[in-house]
PDB file of C-alpha atoms in Angstrom:
ATOM      1  CA  UNK A   1     -49.235  15.244  11.295  1.00 84.00           C
ATOM      2  CA  UNK A   2     -48.907  18.464  13.328  1.00 88.00           C
ATOM      3  CA  UNK A   3     -48.672  21.318  11.478  1.00 91.00           C
ATOM      4  CA  UNK A   4     -44.701  23.347  12.809  1.00 93.00           C
ATOM      5  CA  UNK A   5     -46.864  26.333  14.003  1.00 93.00           C
ATOM      6  CA  UNK A   6     -48.849  24.680  16.173  1.00 92.00           C
ATOM      7  CA  UNK A   7     -46.013  22.773  17.937  1.00 93.00           C
ATOM      8  CA  UNK A   8     -44.361  26.683  17.956  1.00 94.00           C
ATOM      9  CA  UNK A   9     -47.630  28.014  19.812  1.00 94.00           C
ATOM     10  CA  UNK A  10     -48.690  25.383  21.758  1.00 93.00           C
ATOM     11  CA  UNK A  11     -45.698  23.712  23.146  1.00 93.00           C
ATOM     12  CA  UNK A  12     -47.020  22.265  26.883  1.00 93.00           C
ATOM     13  CA  UNK A  13     -50.266  21.325  25.559  1.00 92.00           C
ATOM     14  CA  UNK A  14     -49.311  19.164  22.688  1.00 92.00           C
ATOM     15  CA  UNK A  15     -47.557  17.309  26.133  1.00 92.00           C
ATOM     16  CA  UNK A  16     -50.641  17.407  27.940  1.00 90.00           C
ATOM     17  CA  UNK A  17     -52.725  16.108  24.994  1.00 90.00           C
ATOM     18  CA  UNK A  18     -49.932  12.894  24.004  1.00 90.00           C
ATOM     19  CA  UNK A  19     -49.322  12.147  27.597  1.00 89.00           C
ATOM     20  CA  UNK A  20     -53.748  10.734  27.477  1.00 86.00           C
ATOM     21  CA  UNK A  21     -51.283   8.033  24.967  1.00 85.00           C
ATOM     22  CA  UNK A  22     -48.378   7.700  26.910  1.00 85.00           C
ATOM     23  CA  UNK A  23     -46.294   9.901  24.717  1.00 86.00           C
ATOM     24  CA  UNK A  24     -43.483  11.102  26.189  1.00 89.00           C
ATOM     25  CA  UNK A  25     -42.883  13.919  23.415  1.00 90.00           C
ATOM     26  CA  UNK A  26     -40.763  16.622  25.186  1.00 93.00           C
ATOM     27  CA  UNK A  27     -37.727  15.190  23.590  1.00 95.00           C
ATOM     28  CA  UNK A  28     -39.301  15.432  20.548  1.00 95.00           C
ATOM     29  CA  UNK A  29     -40.582  18.175  20.077  1.00 95.00           C
ATOM     30  CA  UNK A  30     -37.576  20.174  21.732  1.00 96.00           C
ATOM     31  CA  UNK A  31     -35.591  18.246  18.693  1.00 96.00           C
ATOM     32  CA  UNK A  32     -38.187  19.675  16.612  1.00 96.00           C
ATOM     33  CA  UNK A  33     -38.173  23.738  18.380  1.00 96.00           C
ATOM     34  CA  UNK A  34     -34.374  23.364  17.349  1.00 97.00           C
ATOM     35  CA  UNK A  35     -34.401  22.450  13.778  1.00 97.00           C
ATOM     36  CA  UNK A  36     -36.836  24.956  13.393  1.00 97.00           C
ATOM     37  CA  UNK A  37     -34.973  27.762  14.691  1.00 97.00           C
ATOM     38  CA  UNK A  38     -31.906  26.682  12.715  1.00 97.00           C
ATOM     39  CA  UNK A  39     -33.996  26.381   9.843  1.00 97.00           C
ATOM     40  CA  UNK A  40     -35.060  29.992   9.842  1.00 97.00           C
ATOM     41  CA  UNK A  41     -32.378  31.315  11.015  1.00 97.00           C
ATOM     42  CA  UNK A  42     -30.710  30.006   8.129  1.00 97.00           C
ATOM     43  CA  UNK A  43     -33.723  31.428   5.827  1.00 97.00           C
ATOM     44  CA  UNK A  44     -33.440  35.481   7.205  1.00 97.00           C
ATOM     45  CA  UNK A  45     -29.689  34.715   5.856  1.00 97.00           C
ATOM     46  CA  UNK A  46     -30.703  33.850   2.498  1.00 97.00           C
ATOM     47  CA  UNK A  47     -33.714  36.852   1.871  1.00 97.00           C
ATOM     48  CA  UNK A  48     -31.185  39.411   2.999  1.00 96.00           C
ATOM     49  CA  UNK A  49     -28.676  38.114   0.720  1.00 96.00           C
ATOM     50  CA  UNK A  50     -31.366  37.603  -2.474  1.00 96.00           C
ATOM     51  CA  UNK A  51     -32.281  41.059  -1.384  1.00 95.00           C
ATOM     52  CA  UNK A  52     -29.277  42.822  -1.504  1.00 94.00           C
ATOM     53  CA  UNK A  53     -28.947  40.819  -4.747  1.00 93.00           C
ATOM     54  CA  UNK A  54     -31.700  42.296  -6.343  1.00 92.00           C
ATOM     55  CA  UNK A  55     -31.298  45.375  -5.356  1.00 92.00           C
ATOM     56  CA  UNK A  56     -27.589  44.775  -7.527  1.00 90.00           C
ATOM     57  CA  UNK A  57     -29.270  43.226 -10.455  1.00 88.00           C
ATOM     58  CA  UNK A  58     -31.424  46.843 -10.849  1.00 87.00           C
ATOM     59  CA  UNK A  59     -28.462  48.829 -10.624  1.00 89.00           C
ATOM     60  CA  UNK A  60     -26.204  47.098 -12.895  1.00 86.00           C
ATOM     61  CA  UNK A  61     -29.050  48.338 -15.382  1.00 84.00           C
ATOM     62  CA  UNK A  62     -28.352  51.885 -14.395  1.00 85.00           C
ATOM     63  CA  UNK A  63     -25.118  51.763 -14.872  1.00 83.00           C
ATOM     64  CA  UNK A  64     -25.388  50.115 -17.882  1.00 83.00           C
ATOM     65  CA  UNK A  65     -27.469  52.936 -19.947  1.00 83.00           C
ATOM     66  CA  UNK A  66     -24.914  54.976 -17.382  1.00 83.00           C
ATOM     67  CA  UNK A  67     -21.842  53.613 -19.656  1.00 84.00           C
ATOM     68  CA  UNK A  68     -19.378  52.925 -16.287  1.00 85.00           C
ATOM     69  CA  UNK A  69     -19.365  49.252 -17.503  1.00 84.00           C
ATOM     70  CA  UNK A  70     -16.649  48.741 -14.949  1.00 88.00           C
ATOM     71  CA  UNK A  71     -18.911  49.648 -12.428  1.00 87.00           C
ATOM     72  CA  UNK A  72     -21.287  47.456 -13.708  1.00 87.00           C
ATOM     73  CA  UNK A  73     -18.884  44.102 -14.145  1.00 88.00           C
ATOM     74  CA  UNK A  74     -17.976  44.848 -10.153  1.00 90.00           C
ATOM     75  CA  UNK A  75     -21.596  44.634  -9.213  1.00 90.00           C
ATOM     76  CA  UNK A  76     -21.861  41.642 -11.939  1.00 91.00           C
ATOM     77  CA  UNK A  77     -19.395  40.247 -10.149  1.00 94.00           C
ATOM     78  CA  UNK A  78     -20.845  40.865  -6.677  1.00 93.00           C
ATOM     79  CA  UNK A  79     -24.232  39.264  -7.708  1.00 93.00           C
ATOM     80  CA  UNK A  80     -22.198  35.935  -8.712  1.00 94.00           C
ATOM     81  CA  UNK A  81     -20.408  35.790  -4.758  1.00 95.00           C
ATOM     82  CA  UNK A  82     -24.259  36.262  -4.098  1.00 95.00           C
ATOM     83  CA  UNK A  83     -25.764  33.327  -5.615  1.00 95.00           C
ATOM     84  CA  UNK A  84     -22.780  31.153  -4.877  1.00 96.00           C
ATOM     85  CA  UNK A  85     -23.512  32.264  -0.597  1.00 96.00           C
ATOM     86  CA  UNK A  86     -27.049  31.373  -1.285  1.00 96.00           C
ATOM     87  CA  UNK A  87     -26.480  27.977  -2.871  1.00 97.00           C
ATOM     88  CA  UNK A  88     -23.996  27.583   0.210  1.00 97.00           C
ATOM     89  CA  UNK A  89     -27.194  28.366   2.695  1.00 97.00           C
ATOM     90  CA  UNK A  90     -29.712  26.290   0.962  1.00 96.00           C
ATOM     91  CA  UNK A  91     -27.462  23.286   0.714  1.00 96.00           C
ATOM     92  CA  UNK A  92     -27.591  23.809   4.905  1.00 96.00           C
ATOM     93  CA  UNK A  93     -30.610  23.797   5.022  1.00 96.00           C
ATOM     94  CA  UNK A  94     -32.047  20.860   2.879  1.00 96.00           C
ATOM     95  CA  UNK A  95     -30.536  18.214   5.257  1.00 97.00           C
ATOM     96  CA  UNK A  96     -31.929  20.493   8.490  1.00 97.00           C
ATOM     97  CA  UNK A  97     -35.378  19.883   6.526  1.00 96.00           C
ATOM     98  CA  UNK A  98     -35.473  17.303   5.908  1.00 97.00           C
ATOM     99  CA  UNK A  99     -35.118  16.000   9.805  1.00 96.00           C
ATOM    100  CA  UNK A 100     -37.590  18.249  10.543  1.00 96.00           C
ATOM    101  CA  UNK A 101     -39.625  16.923   8.485  1.00 96.00           C
ATOM    102  CA  UNK A 102     -38.560  13.704   9.984  1.00 95.00           C
ATOM    103  CA  UNK A 103     -38.733  14.336  13.696  1.00 95.00           C
ATOM    104  CA  UNK A 104     -42.621  15.649  13.147  1.00 93.00           C
ATOM    105  CA  UNK A 105     -43.518  13.280  11.854  1.00 94.00           C
ATOM    106  CA  UNK A 106     -42.433  10.856  14.366  1.00 91.00           C
ATOM    107  CA  UNK A 107     -45.104  12.262  16.831  1.00 91.00           C
ATOM    108  CA  UNK A 108     -48.460  10.889  16.644  1.00 89.00           C
ATOM    109  CA  UNK A 109     -52.114  12.796  15.608  1.00 84.00           C
ATOM    110  CA  UNK A 110     -53.758  14.428  18.731  1.00 85.00           C
ATOM    111  CA  UNK A 111     -56.397  12.734  21.253  1.00 81.00           C
ATOM    112  CA  UNK A 112     -59.403  14.128  20.569  1.00 77.00           C
ATOM    113  CA  UNK A 113     -60.552  16.106  23.523  1.00 75.00           C
ATOM    114  CA  UNK A 114     -63.435  13.974  25.012  1.00 71.00           C
ATOM    115  CA  UNK A 115     -60.219  11.151  25.182  1.00 74.00           C
ATOM    116  CA  UNK A 116     -59.828  10.731  28.729  1.00 67.00           C
ATOM    117  CA  UNK A 117     -55.560   9.252  29.394  1.00 70.00           C
ATOM    118  CA  UNK A 118     -55.852   5.222  30.209  1.00 64.00           C
ATOM    119  CA  UNK A 119     -53.844   2.166  29.224  1.00 63.00           C
ATOM    120  CA  UNK A 120     -56.352   0.807  26.458  1.00 61.00           C
ATOM    121  CA  UNK A 121     -59.148   1.721  24.375  1.00 58.00           C
ATOM    122  CA  UNK A 122     -61.356   1.789  27.892  1.00 55.00           C
TER     123      UNK A 122
END
């Protein structure tokens, strides 16, 4: 199975190598890159929200030590909302990741560099 990094970095190379097997991979590769971009975008948003939630969680402890319970409760509510938003993003990412995996599986392995183009094993 081809790695997503190889697909990102060497799309044209993969297309050329798979033409040796008479396999047109351009449409599949375009779809893979589209799905990967969506997945990465969701991951960036999720990571940012997770970071914000972690920061607020640390701040809650400091507020509690200072006796600012009302502010700490407001911060807890904010972390709850962030957790819900993160869950929604993760739920959105799951089918994208599954489709991405399925598309990558559809690609055959690249032929060895000495394999010549042809219609048969000869």
